[in-house]
Amino acid sequence: MTVTDRPTIRDAPDHRVPARRGRPGRVNGRQPIGALLVTPYLVFLLVVFAYPLCYAVYISFHDYFFAAPGAVVDRPFVGLQNYRTVLADPAVRRSFVNVGIFLVINVPLTAVLSLTLAGALNKAVRWRTFFRVSYYVPYVTASVAVVGVWLFLFNSDGLVNSILGPLAPDPSWLVSSALAMPTVAVYVTWKQLGFFILLYLAALQNLSKDLYEAAAMDGAGRFASFWNVTVPGVRPATTLVVLLATVTGANLFTEPYLLTGGGGPDGASASPVLIMYQRGIEQGSPDIGAAIGILLVIGVLLLALVERRLVGRDD
Amino acid sequence: MKLRFVTLLLGAFVFLFPFYYMLIGSLQAEPDPSVGGAFPRPDNLTGRNYAEIDAAINLGRTLINSGVFTGGVLLGTLVGGVLAGYALARLRFRGRGAVFNLMLLVQVVPFQLLTIPLYVLIVRNYGLADSYLGMILPFAINSTAVFVFRQYFLLLPAELFDAARVDGASELRILWSVAIPLVKPALLTGVLLTFIGPWNEFLWPFLITKQQDLQPLAVALSNYLTTVSARAANPFGAVLAGACVLAAPAVGLFIIFQRQFISQSIESGVKG
């Protein structure tokens, strides 16, 4: 057990309600009032989560269009036709490639930077609180708010380019089809990093000092002990970081919508969620939108499985 | 040692500079993207950008909308979440495992998948477009907060509950007089965790509010950014002024309560 400076969940004894203590349980459990207490939450989950989830599948298999409330309209079952339309749409395919580019940049960058900064922060003596707060500030701020500054910074004649001078890319960051998506990926990495730093920080505080001492006895240098002790030690956290970063990345909408004026230039930074919004709501084809959403989730789940294999070898 | 400290300082600069620049930019009469523009010059400072953004999107009104949206979510999460968290941690009843598993599943399925069906249901079928209820409904009880509440109720010693039950207290009474007073810090964490969600949420209120006087600040600001700003005298100044107003409450709350924010919520999340 490691000793930390404050009580945390993992240090506390487990006081889960022991099964079957005293009288044998009745059919409804010992405290059926529990069912009553979870009812509001359960109703919420059914209304806002379970039902819409099933409804998304339903919509994606039908010729579904918006109609006035209460109007009786025929929305025939069309099988996989919406999915075929979606897969044949070059804008949709482009958006999936874009999110791939996004993830290839964002996920490794997130894992490496957050572990590096968390490692430094874990050993820092001075100004710990200040650093922790500053890393977390972008995460708690609305993306809409910070997007404004990034536009100002990465504009063609913005501060970044005036510092770079002749090295500034032309066309500039957000209007170049090669650089727009990478810029969005770096923006999101920066915005979310604080959250992942804290995940790693919690994991690092769990690592036993003995391992580092043993490594030092074996003559391991700083880098060797980082690679052989820290990296394997925080593997469960890495799995979590990679999976969460992937899910966040797949949900990308606000940043291309605002940073690159709706996925520009020419769709080079459009995300699947952005296309889903355009097709499903702006252009009034919720069936197409729902099909994009379901393909996206299937893609994310497959990717998550692969990542779990690659990163989380031990579990 | 030195290298580590320099890394941390460099990191802090990269994280904080945009916020500093946001503030400076919001106070500039003329936008100055040159390096010198990063330093305040007294002759270029003005509050006009704040007046301009207020005239364009009515800051007071949109802040109230953000507040009602956030307040509704907080209320739902505190009431529904505390009841559910307590029941999941402390009471044995039929279906407990199923509710618990559903709660975990909710955290994995991205909200975006639900965007289209929720839009169809809430806007088209229930006619809740341009209403606070429609805005709040999808977020009414925050599942992460339910999970945090449950973790904290689990930490309380079982003897406490047994004693109260022997004394003949009802479950609601135990919850109100025994359990809740002991987990007040968790409630604060839950409130803080929940606050940043609806306060910063963009996509959902953007979809369902077309009426300007019902839009939260984030939505109004983004509409200003995409449509009006091209025509304004100092578009970035006004956008950055709005951004400062939008960022201030969340950043302020976070700085005041940062210990709760970090030590409790995150570690319980990692453990889960």
Coordinates of C-alpha atoms in Angstrom, one line a residue:
Chain A
M1 CA 0.0 0.0 0.0
T2 CA 1.2 3.4 -0.7
V3 CA 0.7 6.2 1.7
T4 CA -0.9 9.3 0.2
D5 CA -1.4 12.6 1.8
R6 CA -5.1 12.5 1.8
P7 CA -7.8 9.8 2.2
T8 CA -8.9 8.4 -1.1
I9 CA -11.3 5.8 -2.2
R10 CA -8.7 3.2 -2.7
D11 CA -7.3 3.5 0.8
A12 CA -10.7 3.0 2.5
P13 CA -12.0 -0.3 3.6
D14 CA -14.6 -1.7 1.3
H15 CA -18.0 -1.4 3.0
R16 CA -20.2 -2.8 0.2
V17 CA -23.4 -4.0 1.6
P18 CA -22.7 -7.7 2.5
A19 CA -24.9 -10.1 0.7
R20 CA -27.5 -11.9 2.7
R21 CA -26.7 -10.8 6.2
G22 CA -29.4 -11.6 8.8
R23 CA -32.7 -12.8 7.4
P24 CA -32.7 -14.4 4.0
G25 CA -33.6 -11.9 1.3
R26 CA -37.1 -11.5 0.1
V27 CA -38.1 -11.7 -3.6
N28 CA -37.6 -8.0 -4.0
G29 CA -34.4 -7.8 -2.0
R30 CA -34.0 -6.7 1.6
Q31 CA -34.8 -3.0 0.9
P32 CA -37.3 -2.7 -1.9
I33 CA -37.5 1.0 -1.2
G34 CA -34.2 1.1 -3.1
A35 CA -36.1 0.5 -6.3
L36 CA -38.3 3.5 -5.5
L37 CA -35.2 5.7 -4.9
V38 CA -33.6 4.8 -8.2
T39 CA -36.8 5.2 -10.2
P40 CA -36.2 8.8 -11.2
Y41 CA -32.7 7.9 -12.5
L42 CA -34.0 4.8 -14.2
V43 CA -36.8 6.6 -15.9
F44 CA -34.2 9.2 -17.1
L45 CA -32.0 6.4 -18.5
L46 CA -34.8 4.8 -20.3
V47 CA -36.2 8.1 -21.7
V48 CA -33.0 9.8 -22.7
F49 CA -30.7 6.8 -23.3
A50 CA -32.2 3.4 -23.9
Y51 CA -35.2 4.4 -26.0
P52 CA -33.3 6.9 -28.2
L53 CA -30.6 4.3 -28.7
C54 CA -33.1 1.8 -30.1
Y55 CA -34.9 4.6 -32.0
A56 CA -31.6 5.6 -33.7
V57 CA -31.4 2.0 -35.0
Y58 CA -35.0 2.2 -36.1
I59 CA -34.6 5.5 -37.9
S60 CA -31.5 4.3 -39.7
F61 CA -33.4 1.4 -41.3
H62 CA -36.4 3.4 -42.4
D63 CA -37.0 6.1 -45.0
Y64 CA -37.4 8.6 -42.2
F65 CA -38.2 12.3 -42.7
F66 CA -39.4 15.2 -40.5
A67 CA -43.2 15.6 -40.5
A68 CA -45.5 17.9 -38.5
P69 CA -46.2 16.5 -35.0
G70 CA -49.1 14.1 -34.9
A71 CA -49.2 13.8 -38.7
V72 CA -49.6 10.2 -39.9
V73 CA -47.0 9.5 -42.5
D74 CA -45.7 6.3 -44.1
R75 CA -42.0 5.7 -43.3
P76 CA -41.2 2.4 -45.0
F77 CA -38.5 0.0 -44.0
V78 CA -35.7 0.3 -46.4
G79 CA -33.2 -2.1 -45.0
L80 CA -29.6 -1.1 -45.5
Q81 CA -30.3 1.5 -48.1
N82 CA -29.4 4.5 -45.8
Y83 CA -26.1 2.8 -45.0
R84 CA -25.4 2.3 -48.7
T85 CA -26.1 6.0 -49.3
V86 CA -23.9 7.0 -46.5
L87 CA -21.0 4.8 -47.5
A88 CA -21.2 6.0 -51.1
D89 CA -21.1 9.7 -50.0
P90 CA -17.6 11.1 -50.6
A91 CA -18.1 13.7 -47.9
V92 CA -18.9 11.1 -45.3
R93 CA -15.9 9.0 -46.4
R94 CA -13.7 12.0 -46.2
S95 CA -15.0 12.8 -42.7
F96 CA -14.1 9.3 -41.5
V97 CA -10.6 9.7 -43.0
N98 CA -10.4 13.1 -41.3
V99 CA -11.2 11.7 -37.9
G100 CA -8.6 9.0 -38.5
I101 CA -6.0 11.7 -39.1
F102 CA -7.2 13.4 -36.0
L103 CA -6.9 10.3 -33.9
V104 CA -3.5 9.4 -35.2
I105 CA -2.2 12.8 -34.1
N106 CA -4.3 13.4 -31.0
V107 CA -4.2 10.1 -29.2
P108 CA -0.4 9.4 -29.1
L109 CA 0.3 13.1 -28.5
T110 CA -2.2 13.1 -25.6
A111 CA -0.7 10.0 -24.0
V112 CA 2.9 11.1 -24.4
L113 CA 2.4 14.7 -23.3
S114 CA 0.1 14.0 -20.4
L115 CA 2.4 11.2 -19.0
T116 CA 5.4 13.5 -19.4
L117 CA 3.8 16.4 -17.6
A118 CA 2.2 14.2 -15.0
G119 CA 5.6 12.6 -14.3
A120 CA 7.2 16.0 -13.8
L121 CA 4.3 17.2 -11.7
N122 CA 4.4 14.1 -9.5
K123 CA 8.0 14.9 -8.5
A124 CA 7.7 18.6 -8.4
V125 CA 8.1 20.3 -5.0
R126 CA 7.5 23.9 -5.9
W127 CA 4.4 25.4 -7.3
R128 CA 2.5 22.1 -7.6
T129 CA -0.9 23.6 -7.1
F130 CA -0.2 26.4 -9.6
F131 CA 0.9 23.9 -12.3
R132 CA -2.1 21.6 -11.7
V133 CA -4.5 24.5 -11.9
S134 CA -3.0 25.9 -15.1
Y135 CA -3.0 22.5 -16.8
Y136 CA -6.7 22.0 -15.9
V137 CA -8.0 25.5 -16.8
P138 CA -8.4 24.8 -20.6
Y139 CA -10.3 21.6 -19.8
V140 CA -12.9 23.4 -17.6
T141 CA -13.4 26.2 -20.1
A142 CA -16.0 26.1 -22.9
S143 CA -14.6 25.2 -26.3
V144 CA -16.6 28.0 -27.8
A145 CA -14.7 30.5 -25.6
V146 CA -11.2 29.3 -26.3
V147 CA -11.9 28.8 -30.0
G148 CA -12.1 32.5 -30.3
V149 CA -8.5 32.9 -29.0
W150 CA -7.2 30.2 -31.2
L151 CA -8.7 31.9 -34.3
F152 CA -7.0 35.1 -33.2
L153 CA -3.7 33.2 -32.6
F154 CA -3.7 31.1 -35.7
N155 CA -5.2 33.5 -38.2
S156 CA -3.2 34.2 -41.4
D157 CA -1.9 37.4 -39.8
G158 CA -2.2 36.2 -36.2
L159 CA 0.3 36.1 -33.4
V160 CA 1.7 32.7 -34.3
N161 CA 2.5 33.6 -37.8
S162 CA 3.9 37.0 -36.9
I163 CA 6.3 35.1 -34.6
L164 CA 7.2 32.6 -37.3
G165 CA 7.6 35.4 -39.8
P166 CA 8.8 33.8 -43.1
L167 CA 8.4 30.3 -41.7
A168 CA 4.6 30.8 -41.5
P169 CA 2.8 28.2 -43.6
D170 CA 1.0 29.4 -46.7
P171 CA -1.9 28.9 -46.9
S172 CA -2.2 29.4 -43.2
W173 CA -3.0 26.8 -40.5
L174 CA -6.8 26.7 -40.6
V175 CA -7.3 27.4 -44.2
S176 CA -4.8 24.9 -45.6
S177 CA -6.3 21.5 -46.5
A178 CA -3.1 19.8 -45.3
L179 CA -2.9 21.6 -42.0
A180 CA -6.5 22.3 -41.0
M181 CA -7.1 18.9 -39.4
P182 CA -3.7 18.6 -37.7
T183 CA -4.3 22.1 -36.2
V184 CA -7.7 21.0 -34.9
A185 CA -6.1 17.9 -33.5
V186 CA -3.4 19.9 -31.7
Y187 CA -6.1 22.3 -30.4
V188 CA -8.2 19.5 -28.9
T189 CA -5.0 17.9 -27.4
W190 CA -4.2 21.1 -25.7
K191 CA -7.8 21.6 -24.6
Q192 CA -8.2 18.1 -23.0
L193 CA -4.7 17.5 -21.8
G194 CA -5.3 18.6 -18.2
F195 CA -7.9 16.0 -17.6
F196 CA -5.5 13.2 -18.8
I197 CA -2.7 14.7 -16.8
L198 CA -4.8 14.2 -13.7
L199 CA -5.7 10.7 -14.6
Y200 CA -2.0 9.9 -14.9
L201 CA -1.1 11.8 -11.8
A202 CA -3.6 9.6 -9.8
A203 CA -2.0 6.5 -11.3
L204 CA 1.5 7.6 -10.6
Q205 CA 0.7 8.2 -7.0
N206 CA -0.2 4.6 -6.8
L207 CA 3.1 3.3 -8.0
S208 CA 5.3 1.8 -5.3
K209 CA 8.6 3.6 -4.5
D210 CA 10.3 0.2 -3.9
L211 CA 10.2 -0.5 -7.7
Y212 CA 12.1 2.7 -8.4
E213 CA 14.6 1.9 -5.6
A214 CA 15.1 -1.7 -7.0
A215 CA 15.6 -0.2 -10.5
A216 CA 18.1 2.3 -9.2
M217 CA 20.0 -0.6 -7.4
D218 CA 20.1 -2.4 -10.7
G219 CA 21.8 0.7 -12.1
A220 CA 18.9 1.9 -14.2
G221 CA 19.2 5.6 -15.2
R222 CA 16.4 8.0 -15.3
F223 CA 15.2 7.0 -18.7
A224 CA 15.5 3.3 -18.1
S225 CA 13.5 3.5 -14.9
F226 CA 10.9 5.6 -16.6
W227 CA 10.6 3.1 -19.4
N228 CA 10.8 -0.1 -17.3
V229 CA 8.9 1.0 -14.2
T230 CA 6.7 3.9 -14.9
V231 CA 5.3 3.0 -18.3
P232 CA 4.3 -0.6 -17.3
G233 CA 3.1 0.7 -14.0
V234 CA 0.6 3.1 -15.4
R235 CA -0.6 0.8 -18.2
P236 CA -4.2 0.6 -16.9
A237 CA -4.3 4.5 -16.9
T238 CA -2.8 4.5 -20.4
T239 CA -5.6 2.2 -21.6
L240 CA -8.1 4.6 -20.1
V241 CA -6.4 7.6 -21.6
V242 CA -6.3 6.1 -25.0
L243 CA -9.9 4.9 -24.9
L244 CA -11.3 8.2 -23.6
A245 CA -9.2 10.3 -26.0
T246 CA -10.6 8.1 -28.9
V247 CA -14.2 8.5 -27.7
T248 CA -13.7 12.3 -27.3
G249 CA -12.1 12.5 -30.7
A250 CA -14.9 10.6 -32.4
N251 CA -17.4 13.1 -30.9
L252 CA -15.6 16.0 -32.6
F253 CA -18.0 18.7 -33.6
T254 CA -17.6 22.2 -32.1
E255 CA -14.0 22.6 -33.2
P256 CA -14.3 22.0 -36.9
Y257 CA -17.7 23.8 -36.8
L258 CA -16.1 27.0 -35.4
L259 CA -12.4 26.8 -36.0
T260 CA -12.5 25.9 -39.7
G261 CA -15.9 27.4 -40.6
G262 CA -17.8 24.1 -40.8
G263 CA -15.1 21.7 -41.7
G264 CA -13.2 23.7 -44.3
P265 CA -11.3 24.1 -46.5
D266 CA -13.5 22.0 -48.8
G267 CA -14.3 19.3 -46.2
A268 CA -10.7 18.8 -45.2
S269 CA -11.5 19.1 -41.5
A270 CA -15.1 17.9 -41.5
S271 CA -15.8 15.4 -38.8
P272 CA -18.5 12.6 -39.0
V273 CA -20.5 14.4 -36.3
L274 CA -20.4 17.6 -38.3
I275 CA -21.6 15.7 -41.5
M276 CA -24.2 14.0 -39.3
Y277 CA -25.5 17.4 -38.3
Q278 CA -25.5 18.7 -41.8
R279 CA -27.2 15.7 -43.4
G280 CA -29.5 14.8 -40.5
I281 CA -30.7 18.2 -39.3
E282 CA -29.8 21.0 -41.7
Q283 CA -30.7 19.0 -44.8
G284 CA -33.6 17.1 -43.1
S285 CA -32.5 13.5 -43.5
P286 CA -32.5 12.1 -40.0
D287 CA -32.3 8.6 -41.4
I288 CA -28.9 9.4 -43.1
G289 CA -27.8 11.1 -39.9
A290 CA -28.7 8.2 -37.7
A291 CA -26.9 5.8 -40.0
I292 CA -23.7 7.9 -39.8
G293 CA -24.0 8.0 -36.0
I294 CA -24.3 4.2 -35.9
L295 CA -21.4 3.6 -38.3
L296 CA -19.4 6.0 -36.2
V297 CA -20.1 4.2 -32.9
I298 CA -19.4 0.8 -34.5
G299 CA -16.1 2.2 -35.8
V300 CA -15.2 3.6 -32.3
L301 CA -16.0 0.3 -30.6
L302 CA -13.8 -1.7 -33.1
L303 CA -11.0 0.8 -32.6
A304 CA -11.4 0.6 -28.8
L305 CA -11.1 -3.2 -29.0
V306 CA -7.9 -2.9 -31.0
E307 CA -6.5 -0.3 -28.7
R308 CA -7.3 -2.4 -25.6
R309 CA -5.4 -5.2 -27.2
L310 CA -2.4 -3.1 -28.1
V311 CA -2.2 -1.0 -24.9
G312 CA -3.8 -3.0 -22.2
R313 CA -1.9 -6.2 -22.7
D314 CA -2.1 -7.4 -19.1
D315 CA -5.8 -7.2 -18.6
Chain B
M1 CA 15.7 18.7 -11.3
K2 CA 16.0 21.9 -13.3
L3 CA 14.9 20.3 -16.5
R4 CA 11.7 19.1 -14.9
F5 CA 10.9 22.5 -13.5
V6 CA 11.5 24.2 -16.8
T7 CA 9.2 21.6 -18.5
L8 CA 6.5 22.4 -16.1
L9 CA 6.9 26.1 -16.5
L10 CA 6.9 25.8 -20.3
G11 CA 3.7 23.7 -20.0
A12 CA 2.0 26.2 -17.8
F13 CA 2.9 29.0 -20.2
V14 CA 1.4 27.1 -23.1
F15 CA -1.7 26.4 -21.1
L16 CA -2.2 29.8 -19.7
F17 CA -1.0 32.1 -22.4
P18 CA -4.2 31.8 -24.6
F19 CA -6.2 32.8 -21.5
Y20 CA -4.0 35.8 -20.9
Y21 CA -4.2 36.7 -24.6
M22 CA -8.0 36.3 -24.5
L23 CA -8.2 39.0 -21.8
I24 CA -5.7 41.3 -23.5
G25 CA -7.5 40.9 -26.8
S26 CA -10.8 41.6 -25.3
L27 CA -9.5 44.9 -24.0
Q28 CA -7.8 46.1 -27.2
A29 CA -9.4 49.0 -29.1
E30 CA -7.6 47.9 -32.2
P31 CA -6.7 44.3 -32.7
D32 CA -2.9 43.9 -32.7
P33 CA -1.7 40.5 -33.8
S34 CA 1.9 41.5 -33.7
V35 CA 4.2 40.3 -30.9
G36 CA 3.8 43.7 -29.3
G37 CA 0.1 43.2 -29.1
A38 CA 0.6 40.6 -26.4
F39 CA 1.6 43.3 -24.0
P40 CA -1.0 45.8 -22.8
R41 CA -0.6 49.3 -24.0
P42 CA -2.6 51.9 -22.1
D43 CA -3.5 53.9 -25.1
N44 CA -5.0 50.8 -26.8
L45 CA -7.2 49.6 -23.8
T46 CA -10.9 49.9 -23.9
G47 CA -14.1 48.3 -22.5
R48 CA -15.9 48.9 -25.8
N49 CA -15.7 45.3 -26.9
Y50 CA -17.8 44.3 -23.9
A51 CA -20.4 46.9 -24.8
E52 CA -20.3 45.7 -28.4
I53 CA -20.9 42.0 -27.6
D54 CA -23.5 42.9 -25.1
A55 CA -25.4 44.9 -27.7
A56 CA -25.1 42.1 -30.2
I57 CA -26.1 39.1 -28.1
N58 CA -27.5 40.5 -24.8
L59 CA -25.0 39.1 -22.3
G60 CA -27.4 39.4 -19.4
R61 CA -30.2 37.4 -21.1
T62 CA -27.9 34.7 -22.4
L63 CA -26.1 34.4 -19.1
I64 CA -29.5 33.8 -17.4
N65 CA -30.3 31.2 -20.0
S66 CA -27.0 29.5 -19.3
G67 CA -27.8 29.7 -15.6
V68 CA -31.2 28.2 -15.9
F69 CA -29.9 25.4 -18.1
T70 CA -27.0 24.7 -15.7
G71 CA -29.2 25.1 -12.6
G72 CA -31.8 22.7 -14.0
V73 CA -29.2 20.1 -14.6
L74 CA -27.7 20.6 -11.2
L75 CA -31.0 20.3 -9.5
G76 CA -31.9 17.1 -11.3
T77 CA -28.5 15.6 -10.7
L78 CA -28.5 16.5 -7.0
V79 CA -32.0 15.1 -6.3
G80 CA -32.1 12.2 -8.7
G81 CA -28.4 11.4 -8.4
V82 CA -28.3 11.4 -4.6
L83 CA -31.3 9.1 -4.4
A84 CA -29.9 6.8 -7.0
G85 CA -26.4 6.9 -5.6
Y86 CA -27.6 6.1 -2.1
A87 CA -29.8 3.2 -3.3
L88 CA -27.0 1.7 -5.4
A89 CA -24.5 1.9 -2.6
R90 CA -26.5 1.1 0.4
L91 CA -29.7 -0.7 -0.4
R92 CA -30.3 -4.2 -1.7
F93 CA -33.2 -4.4 -4.0
R94 CA -34.2 -6.3 -7.1
G95 CA -32.6 -4.8 -10.3
R96 CA -29.8 -3.0 -8.5
G97 CA -27.2 -4.8 -10.6
A98 CA -29.0 -4.0 -13.8
V99 CA -29.3 -0.2 -13.0
F100 CA -25.6 -0.2 -12.1
N101 CA -24.6 -1.8 -15.4
L102 CA -26.8 0.6 -17.3
M103 CA -25.1 3.5 -15.6
L104 CA -21.7 2.3 -16.7
L105 CA -22.9 1.7 -20.3
V106 CA -24.2 5.3 -20.5
Q107 CA -20.7 6.5 -19.9
V108 CA -19.4 4.5 -22.9
V109 CA -21.9 5.3 -25.6
P110 CA -21.2 8.7 -27.0
F111 CA -23.9 11.3 -26.7
Q112 CA -23.5 12.1 -30.4
L113 CA -25.1 8.8 -31.4
L114 CA -28.2 10.0 -29.5
T115 CA -28.2 13.4 -31.1
I116 CA -30.4 12.6 -34.1
P117 CA -33.0 10.4 -32.2
L118 CA -33.1 12.9 -29.3
Y119 CA -33.6 15.7 -31.8
V120 CA -36.4 13.9 -33.5
L121 CA -38.1 13.0 -30.2
I122 CA -37.6 16.2 -28.2
V123 CA -38.0 18.8 -31.0
R124 CA -40.4 17.1 -33.4
N125 CA -42.5 14.7 -31.3
Y126 CA -42.6 16.4 -28.0
G127 CA -42.5 20.0 -29.3
L128 CA -39.9 21.0 -26.8
A129 CA -37.7 23.1 -29.1
D130 CA -36.9 26.6 -27.7
S131 CA -37.7 25.6 -24.2
Y132 CA -35.6 25.2 -21.1
L133 CA -37.1 21.7 -20.5
G134 CA -35.9 20.5 -23.9
M135 CA -32.5 21.9 -23.2
I136 CA -32.2 20.3 -19.8
L137 CA -33.9 16.9 -20.4
P138 CA -30.9 15.0 -22.0
F139 CA -28.6 16.1 -19.2
A140 CA -31.2 16.0 -16.4
I141 CA -29.3 13.5 -14.2
N142 CA -25.5 13.3 -14.8
S143 CA -24.4 9.7 -14.6
T144 CA -20.8 10.5 -13.7
A145 CA -22.2 12.4 -10.7
V146 CA -24.4 9.4 -9.7
F147 CA -21.3 7.3 -9.8
V148 CA -19.3 9.7 -7.6
F149 CA -22.2 9.9 -5.1
R150 CA -22.4 6.1 -5.0
Q151 CA -18.6 5.8 -4.3
Y152 CA -18.9 8.2 -1.4
F153 CA -22.0 6.5 0.1
L154 CA -20.0 3.2 -0.1
L155 CA -17.3 4.7 2.1
L156 CA -19.5 5.3 5.1
P157 CA -19.3 2.6 7.8
A158 CA -22.1 0.0 7.7
E159 CA -22.5 0.2 11.5
L160 CA -23.9 3.7 11.2
F161 CA -26.7 2.5 9.0
D162 CA -27.4 -0.6 11.0
A163 CA -27.6 1.5 14.2
A164 CA -30.0 4.0 12.5
R165 CA -32.2 1.1 11.3
V166 CA -32.3 -0.5 14.7
D167 CA -33.5 2.8 16.0
G168 CA -36.3 2.6 13.6
A169 CA -35.4 5.4 11.2
S170 CA -36.9 5.2 7.7
E171 CA -34.5 4.9 4.8
L172 CA -35.3 8.5 3.6
R173 CA -34.7 9.8 7.1
I174 CA -31.3 7.9 7.3
L175 CA -30.4 9.4 3.9
W176 CA -31.3 12.9 4.9
S177 CA -30.0 13.0 8.5
V178 CA -27.1 10.5 8.5
A179 CA -25.8 9.9 5.0
I180 CA -26.0 13.3 3.3
P181 CA -24.4 15.3 6.1
L182 CA -21.4 12.9 5.9
V183 CA -20.9 13.2 2.2
K184 CA -21.2 16.9 1.8
P185 CA -17.7 17.1 0.1
A186 CA -18.9 14.6 -2.5
L187 CA -22.0 16.7 -3.1
L188 CA -19.8 19.7 -3.8
T189 CA -17.6 17.6 -6.2
G190 CA -20.8 16.4 -7.9
V191 CA -22.0 20.0 -8.3
L192 CA -18.7 21.1 -9.7
L193 CA -18.4 18.2 -12.1
T194 CA -21.9 18.7 -13.3
F195 CA -21.6 22.5 -13.6
I196 CA -19.0 22.5 -16.3
G197 CA -21.0 20.1 -18.5
P198 CA -24.1 22.2 -19.2
W199 CA -22.3 25.5 -18.8
N200 CA -19.9 24.6 -21.6
E201 CA -22.2 22.4 -23.7
F202 CA -22.6 23.6 -27.2
L203 CA -24.1 21.1 -29.7
W204 CA -27.4 20.3 -27.9
P205 CA -28.6 23.8 -27.0
F206 CA -27.3 24.9 -30.4
L207 CA -29.6 22.3 -32.1
I208 CA -32.7 23.1 -30.2
T209 CA -32.7 26.8 -29.6
K210 CA -33.4 28.9 -32.7
Q211 CA -35.0 31.8 -30.7
Q212 CA -32.2 34.2 -29.7
D213 CA -33.7 35.1 -26.3
L214 CA -33.5 31.5 -25.1
Q215 CA -30.0 30.7 -26.2
P216 CA -27.3 30.1 -23.7
L217 CA -24.2 32.2 -24.0
A218 CA -22.1 29.5 -25.7
V219 CA -24.7 29.2 -28.5
A220 CA -25.2 33.0 -28.9
L221 CA -21.4 33.5 -28.9
S222 CA -20.9 30.9 -31.6
N223 CA -23.7 32.3 -33.7
Y224 CA -22.0 35.7 -33.4
L225 CA -18.7 34.1 -34.3
T226 CA -20.0 32.5 -37.5
T227 CA -22.4 35.1 -38.8
V228 CA -22.1 38.6 -37.4
S229 CA -18.5 39.0 -36.6
A230 CA -17.4 39.4 -40.2
R231 CA -19.2 42.8 -40.2
A232 CA -18.2 44.1 -36.8
A233 CA -15.6 46.8 -36.4
N234 CA -13.3 44.8 -34.2
P235 CA -14.7 41.3 -34.5
F236 CA -12.0 39.5 -32.4
G237 CA -12.3 42.0 -29.6
A238 CA -16.0 41.4 -29.3
V239 CA -15.7 37.6 -29.6
L240 CA -12.9 37.6 -27.0
A241 CA -14.9 39.8 -24.7
G242 CA -17.8 37.3 -24.9
A243 CA -15.3 34.4 -24.5
C244 CA -14.1 36.0 -21.2
V245 CA -17.6 36.3 -19.9
L246 CA -18.3 32.7 -20.8
A247 CA -15.0 31.4 -19.4
A248 CA -15.0 33.4 -16.1
P249 CA -17.7 31.5 -14.1
A250 CA -16.3 28.0 -14.8
V251 CA -12.6 29.1 -14.4
G252 CA -13.5 31.1 -11.2
L253 CA -15.4 28.2 -9.6
F254 CA -12.6 25.8 -10.5
I255 CA -9.9 27.9 -9.0
I256 CA -11.8 28.5 -5.8
F257 CA -12.6 24.8 -5.4
Q258 CA -9.7 23.2 -7.2
R259 CA -8.8 20.8 -4.4
Q260 CA -12.3 19.2 -4.4
F261 CA -12.2 19.1 -8.2
I262 CA -9.0 17.3 -8.5
S263 CA -8.4 14.9 -5.6
Q264 CA -11.8 13.4 -5.3
S265 CA -13.6 13.3 -8.6
I266 CA -10.6 12.1 -10.7
E267 CA -9.3 9.4 -8.4
S268 CA -12.8 7.9 -7.9
G269 CA -13.1 8.0 -11.6
V270 CA -9.8 6.1 -12.1
K271 CA -10.8 3.6 -9.6
G272 CA -14.1 2.9 -11.2

